[in-house]
Amino acid sequence: MSRIGRYLNRRLEVYRPTTVEDEGGGQETTLVLQGTVRAKVDQPSPQERLVAAQAGSEHSHDIWLLPTADVQRGDELRGTDALGQAQVFRALAVVQPSKPIYSKVFAELIQRAG
């Protein structure tokens, strides 16, 4: 068992873009709930932010997960912060070290209008 589990202090719902048939015979993309994962949400280091900005990425948060968590690039991760405020993150990339003891999601915080 991974030792990272003790640090995962939040639960996030994972939504995945899925193509479905619409009523007009076409297709549309909708977000479908895949499940819930345990997570730790951090802000990236200044160096990580600089590298992301240079690459044109909107990387605003690091999300740490168990190595077996089913999260993919493009997924939305939804939950609440310590103050109970709703947060939605878009997974920009998901990586693991050579020995999979955790998964790390480079994510963008999506701020909804209103």
mmCIF file with all atom_site columns, C-alpha atoms in Angstrom:
data_model
loop_
_atom_site.group_PDB
_atom_site.id
_atom_site.type_symbol
_atom_site.label_atom_id
_atom_site.label_alt_id
_atom_site.label_comp_id
_atom_site.label_asym_id
_atom_site.label_entity_id
_atom_site.label_seq_id
_atom_site.pdbx_PDB_ins_code
_atom_site.Cartn_x
_atom_site.Cartn_y
_atom_site.Cartn_z
_atom_site.occupancy
_atom_site.B_iso_or_equiv
_atom_site.pdbx_formal_charge
_atom_site.auth_seq_id
_atom_site.auth_comp_id
_atom_site.auth_asym_id
_atom_site.auth_atom_id
_atom_site.pdbx_PDB_model_num
ATOM 1   C CA . MET A 1 1   ? 0.000   0.000  0.000   1.00 0.00 ? 1   MET A CA 1
ATOM 2   C CA . SER A 1 2   ? 1.217   3.463  -0.860  1.00 0.00 ? 2   SER A CA 1
ATOM 3   C CA . ARG A 1 3   ? 2.244   5.742  1.988   1.00 0.00 ? 3   ARG A CA 1
ATOM 4   C CA . ILE A 1 4   ? 0.795   8.760  0.227   1.00 0.00 ? 4   ILE A CA 1
ATOM 5   C CA . GLY A 1 5   ? -2.693  7.774  1.419   1.00 0.00 ? 5   GLY A CA 1
ATOM 6   C CA . ARG A 1 6   ? -2.299  9.486  4.782   1.00 0.00 ? 6   ARG A CA 1
ATOM 7   C CA . TYR A 1 7   ? -1.864  12.857 3.043   1.00 0.00 ? 7   TYR A CA 1
ATOM 8   C CA . LEU A 1 8   ? -4.950  12.578 0.851   1.00 0.00 ? 8   LEU A CA 1
ATOM 9   C CA . ASN A 1 9   ? -7.351  14.757 2.831   1.00 0.00 ? 9   ASN A CA 1
ATOM 10  C CA . ARG A 1 10  ? -10.041 15.505 0.218   1.00 0.00 ? 10  ARG A CA 1
ATOM 11  C CA . ARG A 1 11  ? -12.483 13.649 -1.972  1.00 0.00 ? 11  ARG A CA 1
ATOM 12  C CA . LEU A 1 12  ? -12.931 14.742 -5.571  1.00 0.00 ? 12  LEU A CA 1
ATOM 13  C CA . GLU A 1 13  ? -15.501 13.520 -8.066  1.00 0.00 ? 13  GLU A CA 1
ATOM 14  C CA . VAL A 1 14  ? -14.039 12.581 -11.455 1.00 0.00 ? 14  VAL A CA 1
ATOM 15  C CA . TYR A 1 15  ? -16.031 13.587 -14.543 1.00 0.00 ? 15  TYR A CA 1
ATOM 16  C CA . ARG A 1 16  ? -14.885 12.415 -17.982 1.00 0.00 ? 16  ARG A CA 1
ATOM 17  C CA . PRO A 1 17  ? -15.881 13.893 -21.340 1.00 0.00 ? 17  PRO A CA 1
ATOM 18  C CA . THR A 1 18  ? -17.930 11.256 -23.153 1.00 0.00 ? 18  THR A CA 1
ATOM 19  C CA . THR A 1 19  ? -19.523 11.368 -26.608 1.00 0.00 ? 19  THR A CA 1
ATOM 20  C CA . VAL A 1 20  ? -23.196 10.382 -26.630 1.00 0.00 ? 20  VAL A CA 1
ATOM 21  C CA . GLU A 1 21  ? -25.904 10.268 -29.278 1.00 0.00 ? 21  GLU A CA 1
ATOM 22  C CA . ASP A 1 22  ? -28.256 13.252 -29.253 1.00 0.00 ? 22  ASP A CA 1
ATOM 23  C CA . GLU A 1 23  ? -31.947 13.228 -30.162 1.00 0.00 ? 23  GLU A CA 1
ATOM 24  C CA . GLY A 1 24  ? -31.266 14.629 -33.637 1.00 0.00 ? 24  GLY A CA 1
ATOM 25  C CA . GLY A 1 25  ? -29.143 11.696 -34.792 1.00 0.00 ? 25  GLY A CA 1
ATOM 26  C CA . GLY A 1 26  ? -25.858 13.463 -34.090 1.00 0.00 ? 26  GLY A CA 1
ATOM 27  C CA . GLN A 1 27  ? -23.450 13.350 -31.220 1.00 0.00 ? 27  GLN A CA 1
ATOM 28  C CA . GLU A 1 28  ? -22.580 15.629 -28.351 1.00 0.00 ? 28  GLU A CA 1
ATOM 29  C CA . THR A 1 29  ? -19.943 15.573 -25.653 1.00 0.00 ? 29  THR A CA 1
ATOM 30  C CA . THR A 1 30  ? -21.084 15.511 -22.057 1.00 0.00 ? 30  THR A CA 1
ATOM 31  C CA . LEU A 1 31  ? -19.304 15.026 -18.725 1.00 0.00 ? 31  LEU A CA 1
ATOM 32  C CA . VAL A 1 32  ? -20.077 11.686 -17.049 1.00 0.00 ? 32  VAL A CA 1
ATOM 33  C CA . LEU A 1 33  ? -19.301 10.917 -13.401 1.00 0.00 ? 33  LEU A CA 1
ATOM 34  C CA . GLN A 1 34  ? -16.640 8.163  -13.224 1.00 0.00 ? 34  GLN A CA 1
ATOM 35  C CA . GLY A 1 35  ? -16.297 7.936  -9.463  1.00 0.00 ? 35  GLY A CA 1
ATOM 36  C CA . THR A 1 36  ? -14.651 9.590  -6.485  1.00 0.00 ? 36  THR A CA 1
ATOM 37  C CA . VAL A 1 37  ? -10.932 9.719  -5.636  1.00 0.00 ? 37  VAL A CA 1
ATOM 38  C CA . ARG A 1 38  ? -8.997  10.677 -2.527  1.00 0.00 ? 38  ARG A CA 1
ATOM 39  C CA . ALA A 1 39  ? -6.717  13.635 -3.187  1.00 0.00 ? 39  ALA A CA 1
ATOM 40  C CA . LYS A 1 40  ? -4.433  16.330 -1.856  1.00 0.00 ? 40  LYS A CA 1
ATOM 41  C CA . VAL A 1 41  ? -4.607  19.665 -3.661  1.00 0.00 ? 41  VAL A CA 1
ATOM 42  C CA . ASP A 1 42  ? -1.582  22.005 -3.630  1.00 0.00 ? 42  ASP A CA 1
ATOM 43  C CA . GLN A 1 43  ? -0.433  25.026 -5.531  1.00 0.00 ? 43  GLN A CA 1
ATOM 44  C CA . PRO A 1 44  ? 2.608   24.366 -7.730  1.00 0.00 ? 44  PRO A CA 1
ATOM 45  C CA . SER A 1 45  ? 6.041   25.713 -6.868  1.00 0.00 ? 45  SER A CA 1
ATOM 46  C CA . PRO A 1 46  ? 7.134   29.023 -8.431  1.00 0.00 ? 46  PRO A CA 1
ATOM 47  C CA . GLN A 1 47  ? 9.466   27.071 -10.736 1.00 0.00 ? 47  GLN A CA 1
ATOM 48  C CA . GLU A 1 48  ? 6.613   24.811 -11.914 1.00 0.00 ? 48  GLU A CA 1
ATOM 49  C CA . ARG A 1 49  ? 4.450   27.892 -12.562 1.00 0.00 ? 49  ARG A CA 1
ATOM 50  C CA . LEU A 1 50  ? 7.222   29.524 -14.586 1.00 0.00 ? 50  LEU A CA 1
ATOM 51  C CA . VAL A 1 51  ? 7.736   26.416 -16.716 1.00 0.00 ? 51  VAL A CA 1
ATOM 52  C CA . ALA A 1 52  ? 3.972   26.104 -17.254 1.00 0.00 ? 52  ALA A CA 1
ATOM 53  C CA . ALA A 1 53  ? 3.655   29.767 -18.245 1.00 0.00 ? 53  ALA A CA 1
ATOM 54  C CA . GLN A 1 54  ? 6.535   29.441 -20.710 1.00 0.00 ? 54  GLN A CA 1
ATOM 55  C CA . ALA A 1 55  ? 4.769   26.454 -22.273 1.00 0.00 ? 55  ALA A CA 1
ATOM 56  C CA . GLY A 1 56  ? 1.466   28.331 -22.466 1.00 0.00 ? 56  GLY A CA 1
ATOM 57  C CA . SER A 1 57  ? -0.190  26.108 -19.858 1.00 0.00 ? 57  SER A CA 1
ATOM 58  C CA . GLU A 1 58  ? -2.740  27.255 -17.290 1.00 0.00 ? 58  GLU A CA 1
ATOM 59  C CA . HIS A 1 59  ? -1.272  24.962 -14.583 1.00 0.00 ? 59  HIS A CA 1
ATOM 60  C CA . SER A 1 60  ? -2.593  26.399 -11.313 1.00 0.00 ? 60  SER A CA 1
ATOM 61  C CA . HIS A 1 61  ? -2.694  23.386 -8.961  1.00 0.00 ? 61  HIS A CA 1
ATOM 62  C CA . ASP A 1 62  ? -1.035  20.031 -8.299  1.00 0.00 ? 62  ASP A CA 1
ATOM 63  C CA . ILE A 1 63  ? -3.361  17.233 -7.284  1.00 0.00 ? 63  ILE A CA 1
ATOM 64  C CA . TRP A 1 64  ? -1.846  14.150 -5.656  1.00 0.00 ? 64  TRP A CA 1
ATOM 65  C CA . LEU A 1 65  ? -3.673  10.810 -5.896  1.00 0.00 ? 65  LEU A CA 1
ATOM 66  C CA . LEU A 1 66  ? -3.174  7.134  -5.191  1.00 0.00 ? 66  LEU A CA 1
ATOM 67  C CA . PRO A 1 67  ? -1.341  5.504  -8.120  1.00 0.00 ? 67  PRO A CA 1
ATOM 68  C CA . THR A 1 68  ? -4.423  3.427  -8.950  1.00 0.00 ? 68  THR A CA 1
ATOM 69  C CA . ALA A 1 69  ? -6.783  6.421  -9.263  1.00 0.00 ? 69  ALA A CA 1
ATOM 70  C CA . ASP A 1 70  ? -8.555  6.489  -12.631 1.00 0.00 ? 70  ASP A CA 1
ATOM 71  C CA . VAL A 1 71  ? -7.906  10.092 -13.717 1.00 0.00 ? 71  VAL A CA 1
ATOM 72  C CA . GLN A 1 72  ? -6.993  11.044 -17.277 1.00 0.00 ? 72  GLN A CA 1
ATOM 73  C CA . ARG A 1 73  ? -5.998  14.171 -19.151 1.00 0.00 ? 73  ARG A CA 1
ATOM 74  C CA . GLY A 1 74  ? -9.142  16.213 -19.849 1.00 0.00 ? 74  GLY A CA 1
ATOM 75  C CA . ASP A 1 75  ? -11.089 14.936 -16.841 1.00 0.00 ? 75  ASP A CA 1
ATOM 76  C CA . GLU A 1 76  ? -12.774 17.385 -14.479 1.00 0.00 ? 76  GLU A CA 1
ATOM 77  C CA . LEU A 1 77  ? -12.201 16.947 -10.755 1.00 0.00 ? 77  LEU A CA 1
ATOM 78  C CA . ARG A 1 78  ? -14.894 18.493 -8.556  1.00 0.00 ? 78  ARG A CA 1
ATOM 79  C CA . GLY A 1 79  ? -14.969 19.046 -4.817  1.00 0.00 ? 79  GLY A CA 1
ATOM 80  C CA . THR A 1 80  ? -14.938 21.663 -2.091  1.00 0.00 ? 80  THR A CA 1
ATOM 81  C CA . ASP A 1 81  ? -12.064 23.464 -0.424  1.00 0.00 ? 81  ASP A CA 1
ATOM 82  C CA . ALA A 1 82  ? -11.465 23.810 3.336   1.00 0.00 ? 82  ALA A CA 1
ATOM 83  C CA . LEU A 1 83  ? -13.960 26.697 3.458   1.00 0.00 ? 83  LEU A CA 1
ATOM 84  C CA . GLY A 1 84  ? -16.681 24.684 1.741   1.00 0.00 ? 84  GLY A CA 1
ATOM 85  C CA . GLN A 1 85  ? -16.344 26.571 -1.552  1.00 0.00 ? 85  GLN A CA 1
ATOM 86  C CA . ALA A 1 86  ? -16.974 24.520 -4.699  1.00 0.00 ? 86  ALA A CA 1
ATOM 87  C CA . GLN A 1 87  ? -13.910 23.963 -6.896  1.00 0.00 ? 87  GLN A CA 1
ATOM 88  C CA . VAL A 1 88  ? -13.589 22.475 -10.360 1.00 0.00 ? 88  VAL A CA 1
ATOM 89  C CA . PHE A 1 89  ? -10.222 21.482 -11.826 1.00 0.00 ? 89  PHE A CA 1
ATOM 90  C CA . ARG A 1 90  ? -9.378  20.358 -15.368 1.00 0.00 ? 90  ARG A CA 1
ATOM 91  C CA . ALA A 1 91  ? -6.628  17.724 -15.618 1.00 0.00 ? 91  ALA A CA 1
ATOM 92  C CA . LEU A 1 92  ? -3.952  19.029 -17.992 1.00 0.00 ? 92  LEU A CA 1
ATOM 93  C CA . ALA A 1 93  ? -1.625  16.032 -17.530 1.00 0.00 ? 93  ALA A CA 1
ATOM 94  C CA . VAL A 1 94  ? -1.296  13.000 -15.256 1.00 0.00 ? 94  VAL A CA 1
ATOM 95  C CA . VAL A 1 95  ? 2.140   11.601 -14.370 1.00 0.00 ? 95  VAL A CA 1
ATOM 96  C CA . GLN A 1 96  ? 3.653   8.922  -12.156 1.00 0.00 ? 96  GLN A CA 1
ATOM 97  C CA . PRO A 1 97  ? 7.236   8.351  -11.038 1.00 0.00 ? 97  PRO A CA 1
ATOM 98  C CA . SER A 1 98  ? 9.049   5.283  -12.389 1.00 0.00 ? 98  SER A CA 1
ATOM 99  C CA . LYS A 1 99  ? 7.967   3.401  -9.268  1.00 0.00 ? 99  LYS A CA 1
ATOM 100 C CA . PRO A 1 100 ? 4.242   4.201  -9.101  1.00 0.00 ? 100 PRO A CA 1
ATOM 101 C CA . ILE A 1 101 ? 3.812   5.321  -5.489  1.00 0.00 ? 101 ILE A CA 1
ATOM 102 C CA . TYR A 1 102 ? 1.489   8.212  -6.433  1.00 0.00 ? 102 TYR A CA 1
ATOM 103 C CA . SER A 1 103 ? -0.117  9.952  -9.379  1.00 0.00 ? 103 SER A CA 1
ATOM 104 C CA . LYS A 1 104 ? 0.284   13.690 -9.823  1.00 0.00 ? 104 LYS A CA 1
ATOM 105 C CA . VAL A 1 105 ? -2.201  15.720 -11.820 1.00 0.00 ? 105 VAL A CA 1
ATOM 106 C CA . PHE A 1 106 ? -1.165  19.063 -13.260 1.00 0.00 ? 106 PHE A CA 1
ATOM 107 C CA . ALA A 1 107 ? -4.483  20.904 -13.145 1.00 0.00 ? 107 ALA A CA 1
ATOM 108 C CA . GLU A 1 108 ? -6.162  24.183 -13.966 1.00 0.00 ? 108 GLU A CA 1
ATOM 109 C CA . LEU A 1 109 ? -8.688  25.663 -11.561 1.00 0.00 ? 109 LEU A CA 1
ATOM 110 C CA . ILE A 1 110 ? -11.790 26.552 -13.560 1.00 0.00 ? 110 ILE A CA 1
ATOM 111 C CA . GLN A 1 111 ? -13.478 29.635 -12.175 1.00 0.00 ? 111 GLN A CA 1
ATOM 112 C CA . ARG A 1 112 ? -17.125 29.779 -13.153 1.00 0.00 ? 112 ARG A CA 1
ATOM 113 C CA . ALA A 1 113 ? -18.722 33.133 -13.957 1.00 0.00 ? 113 ALA A CA 1
ATOM 114 C CA . GLY A 1 114 ? -21.268 34.445 -11.452 1.00 0.00 ? 114 GLY A CA 1
#
